[in-house]
Short mmCIF file of C-alpha atoms in Angstrom, two decimals:
data_model
loop_
_atom_site.label_atom_id
_atom_site.label_comp_id
_atom_site.label_asym_id
_atom_site.label_seq_id
_atom_site.Cartn_x
_atom_site.Cartn_y
_atom_site.Cartn_z
CA UNK A 14 0.00 0.06 0.00
CA UNK A 15 2.76 2.58 1.10
CA UNK A 16 5.11 1.67 -2.13
CA UNK A 17 1.88 2.08 -4.31
CA UNK A 18 1.10 5.46 -2.66
CA UNK A 19 4.62 6.52 -3.12
CA UNK A 20 4.71 5.68 -6.58
CA UNK A 21 1.49 7.41 -7.33
CA UNK A 22 2.95 10.56 -5.89
CA UNK A 23 6.29 10.16 -7.63
CA UNK A 24 4.86 9.65 -10.97
CA UNK A 25 2.15 13.00 -10.06
CA UNK A 26 5.38 14.90 -9.26
CA UNK A 27 7.05 13.78 -12.41
CA UNK A 28 4.10 14.49 -14.58
CA UNK A 29 4.01 17.73 -13.23
CA UNK A 30 7.64 18.71 -13.44
CA UNK A 31 7.97 17.41 -17.31
CA UNK A 32 5.20 20.19 -18.14
CA UNK A 33 6.92 23.50 -16.82
CA UNK A 34 5.41 26.50 -17.55
CA UNK A 35 1.84 30.75 -15.27
CA UNK A 36 0.14 28.90 -12.47
CA UNK A 37 -1.38 29.30 -9.25
CA UNK A 38 -2.89 26.85 -6.67
CA UNK A 39 -5.89 28.58 -5.00
CA UNK A 40 -8.61 27.34 -2.47
CA UNK A 41 -9.63 25.35 -1.44
CA UNK A 42 -6.59 23.58 -2.16
CA UNK A 43 -3.99 22.89 0.45
CA UNK A 44 -0.95 22.88 -2.02
CA UNK A 45 0.64 26.47 -1.34
CA UNK A 46 0.67 28.92 -4.12
CA UNK A 47 4.11 30.04 -5.37
CA UNK A 48 2.51 33.62 -6.33
CA UNK A 49 2.46 36.46 -3.75
CA UNK A 50 -0.16 38.87 -2.74
CA UNK A 51 0.24 42.12 -5.18
CA UNK A 52 1.65 44.87 -3.07
CA UNK A 53 -0.56 46.90 -0.89
CA UNK A 54 -3.42 44.05 -1.25
CA UNK A 55 -5.18 42.61 1.72
CA UNK A 56 -6.85 39.39 1.21
CA UNK A 57 -9.04 37.32 3.28
CA UNK A 58 -9.85 33.72 2.81
CA UNK A 59 -12.29 32.14 5.30
CA UNK A 60 -12.47 28.15 5.12
CA UNK A 61 -14.65 25.53 6.57
CA UNK A 62 -13.18 22.06 6.94
CA UNK A 63 -14.90 18.76 8.19
CA UNK A 64 -12.94 16.10 8.58
CA UNK A 65 -13.70 12.49 9.45
CA UNK A 66 -11.38 10.04 10.77
CA UNK A 67 -11.53 6.29 10.28
CA UNK A 68 -12.62 5.93 13.79
CA UNK A 69 -15.57 8.12 13.18
CA UNK A 70 -13.61 10.91 15.55
CA UNK A 71 -13.21 14.18 13.55
CA UNK A 72 -12.54 17.95 13.50
CA UNK A 73 -14.21 21.09 12.06
CA UNK A 74 -11.92 23.61 11.51
CA UNK A 75 -12.92 27.50 10.53
CA UNK A 76 -9.71 28.78 9.25
CA UNK A 77 -9.61 32.63 8.20
CA UNK A 78 -6.69 33.54 6.47
CA UNK A 79 -5.16 37.03 6.25
CA UNK A 80 -2.98 37.97 3.36
CA UNK A 81 -0.90 41.22 2.58
CA UNK A 82 1.12 41.82 0.04
CA UNK A 83 4.44 44.04 1.76
CA UNK A 84 6.49 44.50 -1.24
CA UNK A 85 6.83 43.60 -5.17
CA UNK A 86 7.72 39.73 -4.16
CA UNK A 87 7.03 39.63 -0.27
CA UNK A 88 3.93 38.61 1.27
CA UNK A 89 3.38 38.35 4.86
CA UNK A 90 0.17 36.16 6.25
CA UNK A 91 -1.76 34.88 9.10
CA UNK A 92 -3.72 31.70 9.70
CA UNK A 93 -6.69 32.07 12.35
CA UNK A 94 -7.77 28.61 13.03
CA UNK A 95 -11.14 28.26 15.30
CA UNK A 96 -11.22 24.08 15.61
CA UNK A 97 -13.81 21.95 17.30
CA UNK A 98 -12.69 18.45 17.62
CA UNK A 99 -15.26 15.76 18.22
CA UNK A 100 -15.06 11.80 18.97
CA UNK A 101 -17.18 9.37 21.03
CA UNK A 102 -15.19 10.35 24.30
CA UNK A 103 -14.59 14.27 24.12
CA UNK A 104 -15.37 17.45 22.22
CA UNK A 105 -13.26 20.24 22.42
CA UNK A 106 -13.98 24.09 20.86
CA UNK A 107 -11.28 26.32 20.62
CA UNK A 108 -8.57 28.29 19.08
CA UNK A 109 -5.95 26.20 17.30
CA UNK A 110 -2.48 26.25 16.48
CA UNK A 111 -2.35 29.80 14.32
CA UNK A 112 0.53 30.20 11.95
CA UNK A 113 2.18 33.38 10.79
CA UNK A 114 4.01 33.50 7.38
CA UNK A 115 6.49 34.82 5.24
CA UNK A 116 6.59 34.47 1.82
CA UNK A 117 9.24 35.49 -0.85
CA UNK A 118 9.03 35.22 -4.80
CA UNK A 119 12.45 34.90 -5.79
CA UNK A 120 12.10 33.70 -9.19
CA UNK A 121 9.63 35.17 -11.77
CA UNK A 122 10.33 33.44 -14.96
CA UNK A 123 8.19 34.12 -18.22
CA UNK A 124 5.46 31.54 -17.00
CA UNK A 125 6.83 30.18 -13.94
CA UNK A 126 7.34 31.33 -10.43
CA UNK A 127 9.24 29.84 -7.27
CA UNK A 128 8.99 31.14 -3.84
CA UNK A 129 10.31 30.27 -0.30
CA UNK A 130 8.25 30.50 3.06
CA UNK A 131 8.79 30.19 6.61
CA UNK A 132 5.85 29.73 8.88
CA UNK A 133 5.89 30.21 12.71
CA UNK A 134 2.99 28.08 14.34
CA UNK A 135 2.58 29.11 17.58
CA UNK A 136 0.58 26.46 19.55
CA UNK A 137 1.01 27.19 23.30
CA UNK A 138 -2.85 27.72 24.43
CA UNK A 139 -2.81 24.80 26.59
CA UNK A 140 -6.43 23.89 25.22
CA UNK A 141 -7.46 20.33 23.65
CA UNK A 142 -7.47 21.91 20.14
CA UNK A 143 -3.76 22.80 19.89
CA UNK A 144 -0.43 20.84 20.05
CA UNK A 145 1.01 22.60 22.82
CA UNK A 146 4.23 23.53 21.06
CA UNK A 147 5.36 25.85 18.71
CA UNK A 148 6.84 24.70 15.66
CA UNK A 149 8.65 26.24 12.58
CA UNK A 150 7.87 25.17 9.04
CA UNK A 151 9.62 25.96 5.63
CA UNK A 152 8.26 25.49 2.29
CA UNK A 153 9.85 25.70 -1.26
CA UNK A 154 7.14 26.29 -3.92
CA UNK A 155 7.49 26.10 -7.61
CA UNK A 156 4.61 26.90 -9.92
CA UNK A 157 4.26 26.77 -13.72
CA UNK A 158 1.73 25.67 -16.34
CA UNK A 159 1.03 23.66 -19.52
CA UNK A 160 -1.66 24.03 -21.95
CA UNK A 161 -5.01 24.99 -20.06
CA UNK A 162 -3.64 23.26 -16.82
CA UNK A 163 -1.76 24.96 -13.82
CA UNK A 164 0.56 23.31 -11.65
CA UNK A 165 1.61 23.57 -8.13
CA UNK A 166 4.65 21.65 -6.35
CA UNK A 167 5.53 22.30 -2.45
CA UNK A 168 8.20 20.90 -0.56
CA UNK A 169 8.28 21.51 2.72
CA UNK A 170 9.96 20.42 6.28
CA UNK A 171 8.31 21.06 9.74
CA UNK A 172 10.71 21.37 12.84
CA UNK A 173 8.89 19.97 15.68
CA UNK A 174 9.13 22.89 18.48
CA UNK A 175 8.22 20.44 21.36
CA UNK A 176 10.73 20.57 24.22
CA UNK A 177 9.22 18.61 26.51
CA UNK A 178 11.66 15.70 26.21
CA UNK A 179 9.85 13.80 23.99
CA UNK A 180 11.56 12.45 20.48
CA UNK A 181 11.63 15.22 17.92
CA UNK A 182 8.64 14.25 15.21
CA UNK A 183 9.59 16.82 12.37
CA UNK A 184 7.47 16.33 9.30
CA UNK A 185 8.42 16.25 5.11
CA UNK A 186 5.81 17.43 3.41
CA UNK A 187 5.17 17.19 -0.66
CA UNK A 188 2.00 18.82 -1.82
CA UNK A 189 1.59 18.63 -5.63
CA UNK A 190 -1.69 20.30 -7.46
CA UNK A 191 -2.75 21.24 -10.74
CA UNK A 192 -6.27 23.43 -11.94
CA UNK A 193 -7.88 23.72 -15.14
CA UNK A 194 -10.47 26.37 -15.90
CA UNK A 195 -13.98 24.98 -16.85
CA UNK A 196 -15.73 28.04 -17.64
CA UNK A 197 -14.66 31.70 -17.73
CA UNK A 198 -15.43 31.85 -13.86
CA UNK A 199 -15.24 28.62 -12.89
CA UNK A 200 -12.17 26.18 -12.02
CA UNK A 201 -11.72 22.52 -11.30
CA UNK A 202 -8.41 21.36 -9.44
CA UNK A 203 -7.26 18.29 -7.65
CA UNK A 204 -4.32 17.78 -5.54
CA UNK A 205 -2.42 15.26 -3.70
CA UNK A 206 -0.78 15.87 0.08
CA UNK A 207 1.83 13.69 1.32
CA UNK A 208 3.56 13.74 4.85
CA UNK A 209 6.35 11.63 6.66
CA UNK A 210 6.80 11.87 10.28
CA UNK A 211 10.63 11.45 10.31
CA UNK A 212 10.40 9.82 13.58
CA UNK A 213 7.88 7.38 13.51
CA UNK A 214 8.49 7.09 9.72
CA UNK A 215 4.21 7.26 9.32
CA UNK A 216 3.09 8.45 6.10
CA UNK A 217 -0.03 10.58 5.86
CA UNK A 218 -1.65 11.16 2.13
CA UNK A 219 -4.66 12.46 1.30
CA UNK A 220 -5.96 13.29 -2.52
CA UNK A 221 -8.77 16.03 -3.01
CA UNK A 222 -10.78 17.51 -5.87
CA UNK A 223 -12.44 20.79 -5.75
CA UNK A 224 -13.96 23.76 -7.69
CA UNK A 225 -14.27 27.60 -7.43
CA UNK A 226 -16.38 29.98 -8.65
CA UNK A 227 -15.05 33.57 -9.01
CA UNK A 228 -18.35 35.65 -8.75
CA UNK A 229 -16.33 38.93 -9.51
CA UNK A 230 -12.85 40.54 -8.90
CA UNK A 231 -13.89 40.69 -4.99
CA UNK A 232 -15.27 37.20 -4.29
CA UNK A 233 -14.58 33.74 -5.11
CA UNK A 234 -16.77 30.92 -3.53
CA UNK A 235 -14.66 27.36 -3.31
CA UNK A 236 -15.53 23.78 -2.07
CA UNK A 237 -13.65 20.40 -2.38
CA UNK A 238 -13.66 16.79 -1.30
CA UNK A 239 -10.87 14.79 -0.45
CA UNK A 240 -10.29 11.25 1.00
CA UNK A 241 -6.99 9.64 2.67
CA UNK A 242 -5.05 7.46 0.80
CA UNK A 243 -3.75 4.99 3.52
CA UNK A 244 -4.99 3.99 6.79
CA UNK A 245 -2.74 6.48 8.78
CA UNK A 246 -4.89 9.36 6.79
CA UNK A 247 -8.44 10.76 7.19
CA UNK A 248 -11.37 8.74 5.81
CA UNK A 249 -12.79 12.03 4.01
CA UNK A 250 -12.95 15.56 4.45
CA UNK A 251 -14.96 18.24 2.82
CA UNK A 252 -13.88 22.22 2.72
CA UNK A 253 -16.04 25.05 1.75
CA UNK A 254 -14.89 28.62 1.58
CA UNK A 255 -14.47 31.93 0.24
CA UNK A 256 -11.74 34.16 -0.86
CA UNK A 257 -12.27 38.04 -0.69
CA UNK A 258 -10.47 41.42 -1.08
CA UNK A 259 -10.34 43.51 2.08
CA UNK A 260 -11.87 47.05 1.22
CA UNK A 261 -8.30 48.39 2.75
CA UNK A 262 -7.24 48.01 -1.08
CA UNK A 263 -10.28 49.17 -3.06
CA UNK A 264 -8.75 52.45 -2.90
CA UNK A 265 -5.40 51.16 -4.86
CA UNK A 266 -7.48 49.73 -7.30
CA UNK B 26 -34.48 22.12 15.09
CA UNK B 27 -33.30 19.26 12.38
CA UNK B 28 -35.82 16.75 13.71
CA UNK B 29 -34.73 13.13 13.90
CA UNK B 30 -35.78 10.09 12.98
CA UNK B 31 -38.47 8.58 15.57
CA UNK B 32 -40.07 11.28 16.78
CA UNK B 33 -42.51 11.99 14.31
CA UNK B 34 -45.57 10.22 13.66
CA UNK B 35 -45.83 8.58 10.18
CA UNK B 36 -49.04 10.94 9.43
CA UNK B 37 -47.46 13.86 10.23
CA UNK B 38 -44.20 12.62 8.41
CA UNK B 39 -46.45 12.06 5.34
CA UNK B 40 -48.11 14.81 5.59
CA UNK B 41 -45.32 17.57 5.85
CA UNK B 42 -43.15 15.55 3.34
CA UNK B 43 -46.19 16.14 0.83
CA UNK B 44 -47.01 19.67 2.03
CA UNK B 45 -43.03 20.11 1.56
CA UNK B 46 -43.19 18.46 -1.84
CA UNK B 47 -45.93 20.59 -3.33
CA UNK B 48 -44.45 24.15 -2.35
CA UNK B 49 -40.92 23.13 -3.36
CA UNK B 50 -42.42 21.57 -6.81
CA UNK B 51 -44.10 25.27 -7.13
CA UNK B 52 -40.88 26.95 -6.14
CA UNK B 53 -38.90 24.88 -9.01
CA UNK B 54 -41.43 25.88 -11.35
CA UNK B 55 -41.20 29.60 -10.53
CA UNK B 56 -37.16 29.31 -10.86
CA UNK B 57 -37.53 27.37 -14.36
CA UNK B 58 -39.95 30.11 -15.42
CA UNK B 59 -37.77 32.95 -14.57
CA UNK B 60 -34.51 31.23 -16.01
CA UNK B 61 -35.35 29.90 -18.98
CA UNK B 62 -35.47 32.01 -21.94
CA UNK B 63 -37.38 31.40 -24.69
CA UNK B 64 -36.12 31.64 -28.13
CA UNK B 65 -38.13 31.72 -31.37
CA UNK B 66 -37.82 28.81 -33.71
CA UNK B 67 -36.38 31.17 -36.36
CA UNK B 68 -33.37 32.16 -34.65
CA UNK B 69 -33.09 28.57 -33.42
CA UNK B 70 -33.14 27.27 -37.17
CA UNK B 71 -30.46 30.19 -38.21
CA UNK B 72 -28.18 28.74 -35.32
CA UNK B 73 -27.98 25.50 -37.63
CA UNK B 74 -26.85 22.95 -34.95
CA UNK B 75 -29.93 23.06 -32.78
CA UNK B 76 -32.63 20.58 -33.04
CA UNK B 77 -36.11 21.90 -34.21
CA UNK B 78 -37.52 20.94 -30.84
CA UNK B 79 -35.41 22.91 -28.78
CA UNK B 80 -37.30 26.12 -27.77
CA UNK B 81 -35.53 26.92 -24.47
CA UNK B 82 -32.10 27.55 -23.79
CA UNK B 83 -29.92 28.47 -20.74
CA UNK B 84 -29.07 31.99 -20.53
CA UNK B 85 -25.86 33.51 -19.30
CA UNK B 86 -27.99 34.81 -16.23
CA UNK B 87 -29.44 31.51 -15.69
CA UNK B 88 -26.25 29.83 -15.71
CA UNK B 89 -24.48 32.46 -13.27
CA UNK B 90 -27.85 32.00 -11.29
CA UNK B 91 -27.16 28.34 -10.78
CA UNK B 92 -23.69 29.25 -9.87
CA UNK B 93 -24.89 31.70 -7.35
CA UNK B 94 -27.34 29.18 -5.96
CA UNK B 95 -24.23 26.43 -5.46
CA UNK B 96 -21.84 29.15 -3.97
CA UNK B 97 -24.54 30.29 -1.49
CA UNK B 98 -25.56 26.79 -0.56
CA UNK B 99 -22.04 25.71 0.10
CA UNK B 100 -21.46 28.37 2.34
CA UNK B 101 -24.93 27.81 4.57
CA UNK B 102 -24.25 24.18 4.67
CA UNK B 103 -21.01 25.22 6.02
CA UNK B 104 -22.32 27.94 8.33
CA UNK B 105 -24.96 25.45 9.64
CA UNK B 106 -21.99 23.22 10.94
CA UNK B 107 -20.99 25.73 13.35
CA UNK B 108 -22.85 25.69 16.72
CA UNK B 109 -22.94 28.61 19.47
CA UNK B 110 -23.63 27.69 22.80
CA UNK B 111 -27.31 29.24 24.12
CA UNK B 112 -27.06 27.89 27.68
CA UNK B 113 -26.00 24.69 29.35
CA UNK B 114 -26.19 21.83 27.01
CA UNK B 115 -28.04 23.74 24.40
CA UNK B 116 -26.88 25.40 21.21
CA UNK B 117 -27.78 26.81 18.37
CA UNK B 118 -26.63 27.73 14.38
CA UNK B 119 -27.60 29.88 11.76
CA UNK B 120 -30.67 28.87 9.85
CA UNK B 121 -29.75 31.14 6.67
CA UNK B 122 -33.08 30.82 5.38
CA UNK B 123 -33.63 34.94 5.01
CA UNK B 124 -30.01 35.16 4.06
CA UNK B 125 -30.55 32.87 1.22
CA UNK B 126 -33.91 34.34 -0.01
CA UNK B 127 -32.71 37.62 -0.07
CA UNK B 128 -29.18 36.90 -2.00
CA UNK B 129 -31.19 34.56 -4.48
CA UNK B 130 -34.61 35.19 -4.51
CA UNK B 131 -37.28 33.55 -2.52
CA UNK B 132 -37.98 30.36 -4.45
CA UNK B 133 -34.29 29.63 -5.38
CA UNK B 134 -33.51 30.23 -1.50
CA UNK B 135 -35.97 27.66 -0.42
CA UNK B 136 -34.58 25.10 -3.41
CA UNK B 137 -31.23 25.82 -1.62
CA UNK B 138 -32.17 25.23 1.79
CA UNK B 139 -33.86 22.27 0.89
CA UNK B 140 -30.92 21.44 -0.79
CA UNK B 141 -28.59 21.73 2.42
CA UNK B 142 -31.13 19.80 4.44
CA UNK B 143 -31.53 16.68 2.31
CA UNK B 144 -27.58 16.56 1.98
CA UNK B 145 -27.32 17.06 5.96
CA UNK B 146 -30.19 14.28 6.16
CA UNK B 147 -28.51 11.71 3.54
CA UNK B 148 -24.66 12.22 4.37
CA UNK B 149 -24.36 13.49 7.67
CA UNK B 150 -27.13 12.08 9.96
CA UNK B 151 -28.07 15.54 10.79
CA UNK B 152 -32.02 15.62 10.46
CA UNK B 153 -34.19 12.21 10.02
CA UNK B 154 -34.91 11.51 6.39
CA UNK B 155 -38.05 10.25 7.56
CA UNK B 156 -38.33 13.65 8.98
CA UNK B 157 -36.89 15.19 5.84
CA UNK B 158 -40.54 16.70 4.59
CA UNK B 159 -40.66 18.11 8.00
CA UNK B 160 -37.55 19.70 8.30
CA UNK B 161 -37.89 21.24 4.92
CA UNK B 162 -41.19 22.51 5.54
CA UNK B 163 -39.91 24.31 8.62
CA UNK B 164 -36.61 25.56 7.55
CA UNK B 165 -36.85 25.68 3.69
CA UNK B 166 -40.68 26.60 3.29
CA UNK B 167 -41.65 28.92 7.00
CA UNK B 168 -38.27 29.58 7.76
CA UNK B 169 -37.08 31.05 4.23
CA UNK B 170 -39.95 31.39 1.69
CA UNK B 171 -42.46 32.51 4.40
CA UNK B 172 -39.98 34.88 6.68
CA UNK B 173 -38.94 36.19 3.15
CA UNK B 174 -42.43 38.25 2.77
CA UNK B 175 -41.96 39.56 6.08
CA UNK B 176 -39.01 41.48 5.48
CA UNK B 177 -40.68 42.14 1.91
CA UNK B 178 -43.93 43.58 3.52
CA UNK B 179 -41.47 45.55 6.01
CA UNK B 180 -39.61 47.07 3.29
CA UNK B 181 -42.60 47.82 1.17
CA UNK B 182 -43.75 49.91 4.10
CA UNK B 183 -40.72 52.11 5.27
CA UNK B 184 -39.16 52.40 1.92
CA UNK B 185 -35.74 52.95 2.94
CA UNK B 186 -32.53 51.62 4.56
CA UNK B 187 -33.89 51.66 7.91
CA UNK B 188 -36.77 49.66 6.47
CA UNK B 189 -34.02 46.69 4.60
CA UNK B 190 -32.41 46.40 8.29
CA UNK B 191 -35.24 46.22 10.00
CA UNK B 192 -36.88 44.08 7.78
CA UNK B 193 -34.01 41.88 7.61
CA UNK B 194 -33.50 41.85 11.24
CA UNK B 195 -37.11 41.06 11.73
CA UNK B 196 -37.36 38.46 9.30
CA UNK B 197 -34.39 36.62 10.24
CA UNK B 198 -35.47 36.61 14.16
CA UNK B 199 -38.85 35.19 12.78
CA UNK B 200 -37.30 32.64 10.29
CA UNK B 201 -36.30 30.55 13.35
CA UNK B 202 -38.93 31.51 15.89
CA UNK B 203 -41.70 30.39 13.40
CA UNK B 204 -39.49 27.42 12.07
CA UNK B 205 -38.96 26.05 16.02
CA UNK B 206 -42.70 26.62 16.48
CA UNK B 207 -43.87 24.76 13.52
CA UNK B 208 -41.26 21.93 14.67
CA UNK B 209 -42.61 21.70 18.29
CA UNK B 210 -46.40 21.71 16.81
CA UNK B 211 -45.11 18.62 14.63
CA UNK B 212 -43.54 16.97 17.71
CA UNK B 213 -46.43 17.24 19.61
CA UNK B 214 -49.08 16.41 16.92
CA UNK B 215 -46.94 13.12 16.93
CA UNK B 216 -47.76 12.67 20.60
CA UNK B 217 -44.14 12.58 21.82
CA UNK B 218 -44.64 15.61 23.77
CA UNK B 219 -47.46 17.85 25.29
CA UNK B 220 -47.58 21.02 23.09
CA UNK B 221 -47.55 22.94 26.63
CA UNK B 222 -44.09 21.65 27.59
CA UNK B 223 -42.27 21.64 24.06
CA UNK B 224 -43.46 25.02 22.70
CA UNK B 225 -42.28 26.88 25.66
CA UNK B 226 -39.10 25.29 25.83
CA UNK B 227 -38.49 25.69 22.17
CA UNK B 228 -39.68 29.25 21.78
CA UNK B 229 -37.50 30.11 24.77
CA UNK B 230 -34.43 28.47 23.10
CA UNK B 231 -34.79 29.80 19.69
CA UNK B 232 -35.89 33.39 20.52
CA UNK B 233 -32.47 33.84 22.10
CA UNK B 234 -31.02 31.87 18.69
CA UNK B 235 -33.23 34.16 16.64
CA UNK B 236 -31.24 37.35 17.83
CA UNK B 237 -28.08 35.90 16.70
CA UNK B 238 -29.65 34.82 13.06
CA UNK B 239 -31.24 38.42 12.87
CA UNK B 240 -27.48 39.86 13.48
CA UNK B 241 -25.80 37.45 11.46
CA UNK B 242 -28.16 37.86 8.61
CA UNK B 243 -27.71 41.64 8.76
CA UNK B 244 -23.59 40.90 8.71
CA UNK B 245 -23.64 38.39 5.92
CA UNK B 246 -25.90 40.26 3.83
CA UNK B 247 -23.82 43.51 4.25
CA UNK B 248 -20.77 41.48 3.24
CA UNK B 249 -22.50 40.03 0.41
CA UNK B 250 -22.99 43.71 -0.71
CA UNK B 251 -19.72 44.94 0.14
CA UNK B 252 -18.39 42.34 -2.27
CA UNK B 253 -20.75 43.18 -5.04
CA UNK B 254 -22.76 40.42 -4.61
CA UNK B 255 -25.74 41.05 -6.44
CA UNK B 256 -28.77 40.38 -3.82
CA UNK B 257 -31.58 39.04 -6.11
CA UNK B 258 -34.23 39.20 -3.43
CA UNK B 259 -33.70 42.42 -2.26
CA UNK B 260 -36.63 45.19 -2.89
CA UNK B 261 -35.49 47.96 -4.79
CA UNK B 262 -37.38 51.31 -3.51
CA UNK B 263 -37.88 54.04 -6.04
#
């Protein structure tokens, strides 16, 4: 199972790398976009994730992300997640691990982009909805397009900030996504996510397919359905959300 | 407010299902009528690739309207997933009926809420399948279609922005209270609980939820307006 999953991921990555050329990954996908928010613009993304595990426990997570273009090639963003964790034994509601990220677009080709991102995930809220330690996340992103398809590739590493003396569980992350326009206003997209715990060597893989609908320049709706690719992954997940341009930048347009 | 399986008498289940199906059928007919563009046969003949029998085409307005229905439906579905505490052991969530009715029009709004309820019932066990007719009647018809006309008439009387906000808030509040009252009556008619016990219990909790609904309805509609989302159900006052 693990070998087959690794092979599928490898082939997807290979396929994506072979078709080089303007792309961006967009909500509702997890794959990070290599493009940065335009200078002076403030975008907000709000989304709900409904994830069910194989033991029928799960989470409902409402995340609002604020993205701001600080410079031509530099974006800062903050994730504000509110999480509701449910299982047969306990239910928790509360703030979850946030994420403060800086993304730098260091390569702007004719059609392709490459960026680097550093994120700080503060999680010391001492509730049942946080990890109770702060992690550091780094990620390299590449985007390109081929014909009507756009692709995004991520390679990330999360440094475990748990100083309780437990063995360090870092994560290696690979994401790949493809986006294709269906109509002038609608895109269809798919992705594969893969993460590997460097201590337990556990692999978590998820695949998702989604749609987004651009209503106008200010508002985009999205939805996605996903499933786990192995026994360590979720049983299913469902995402609904929207991206909107915050009025702050309207005066600049 | 989602009635689970087993709480309603089969007669009440069947009766509410028929009533819901009848009104929803009317809503579907009204929306089809509004979205169908009738094209003269002479124009179709000129187009060449359309069969002679085709007289109705889907217009770009209709296509956009259907996409808007999907988009608002998915947002309402998501919003209904999050509960807020009312008092110990009780929680409430957004109904969203007046939001969808003003954003999409009352008939499309009812269809969207009915679709959300059907998905919740079939795939997420939120509300019983046997009680789906009752839940659609309470939330999609009374909580959406009927409540829209509370907004409509208030807006007609006041004919200004104050009337709009007052109408929206009163319709939002009433949508929850009326839907919960209908729910209480259906449960009482089924013999599951006496009306003098369930009605005060439902009304007291849902009047608090109704206040939150009224406030959230105004916030969401203001947000959609600020994003230049066309509110098709908004009454234009000259």
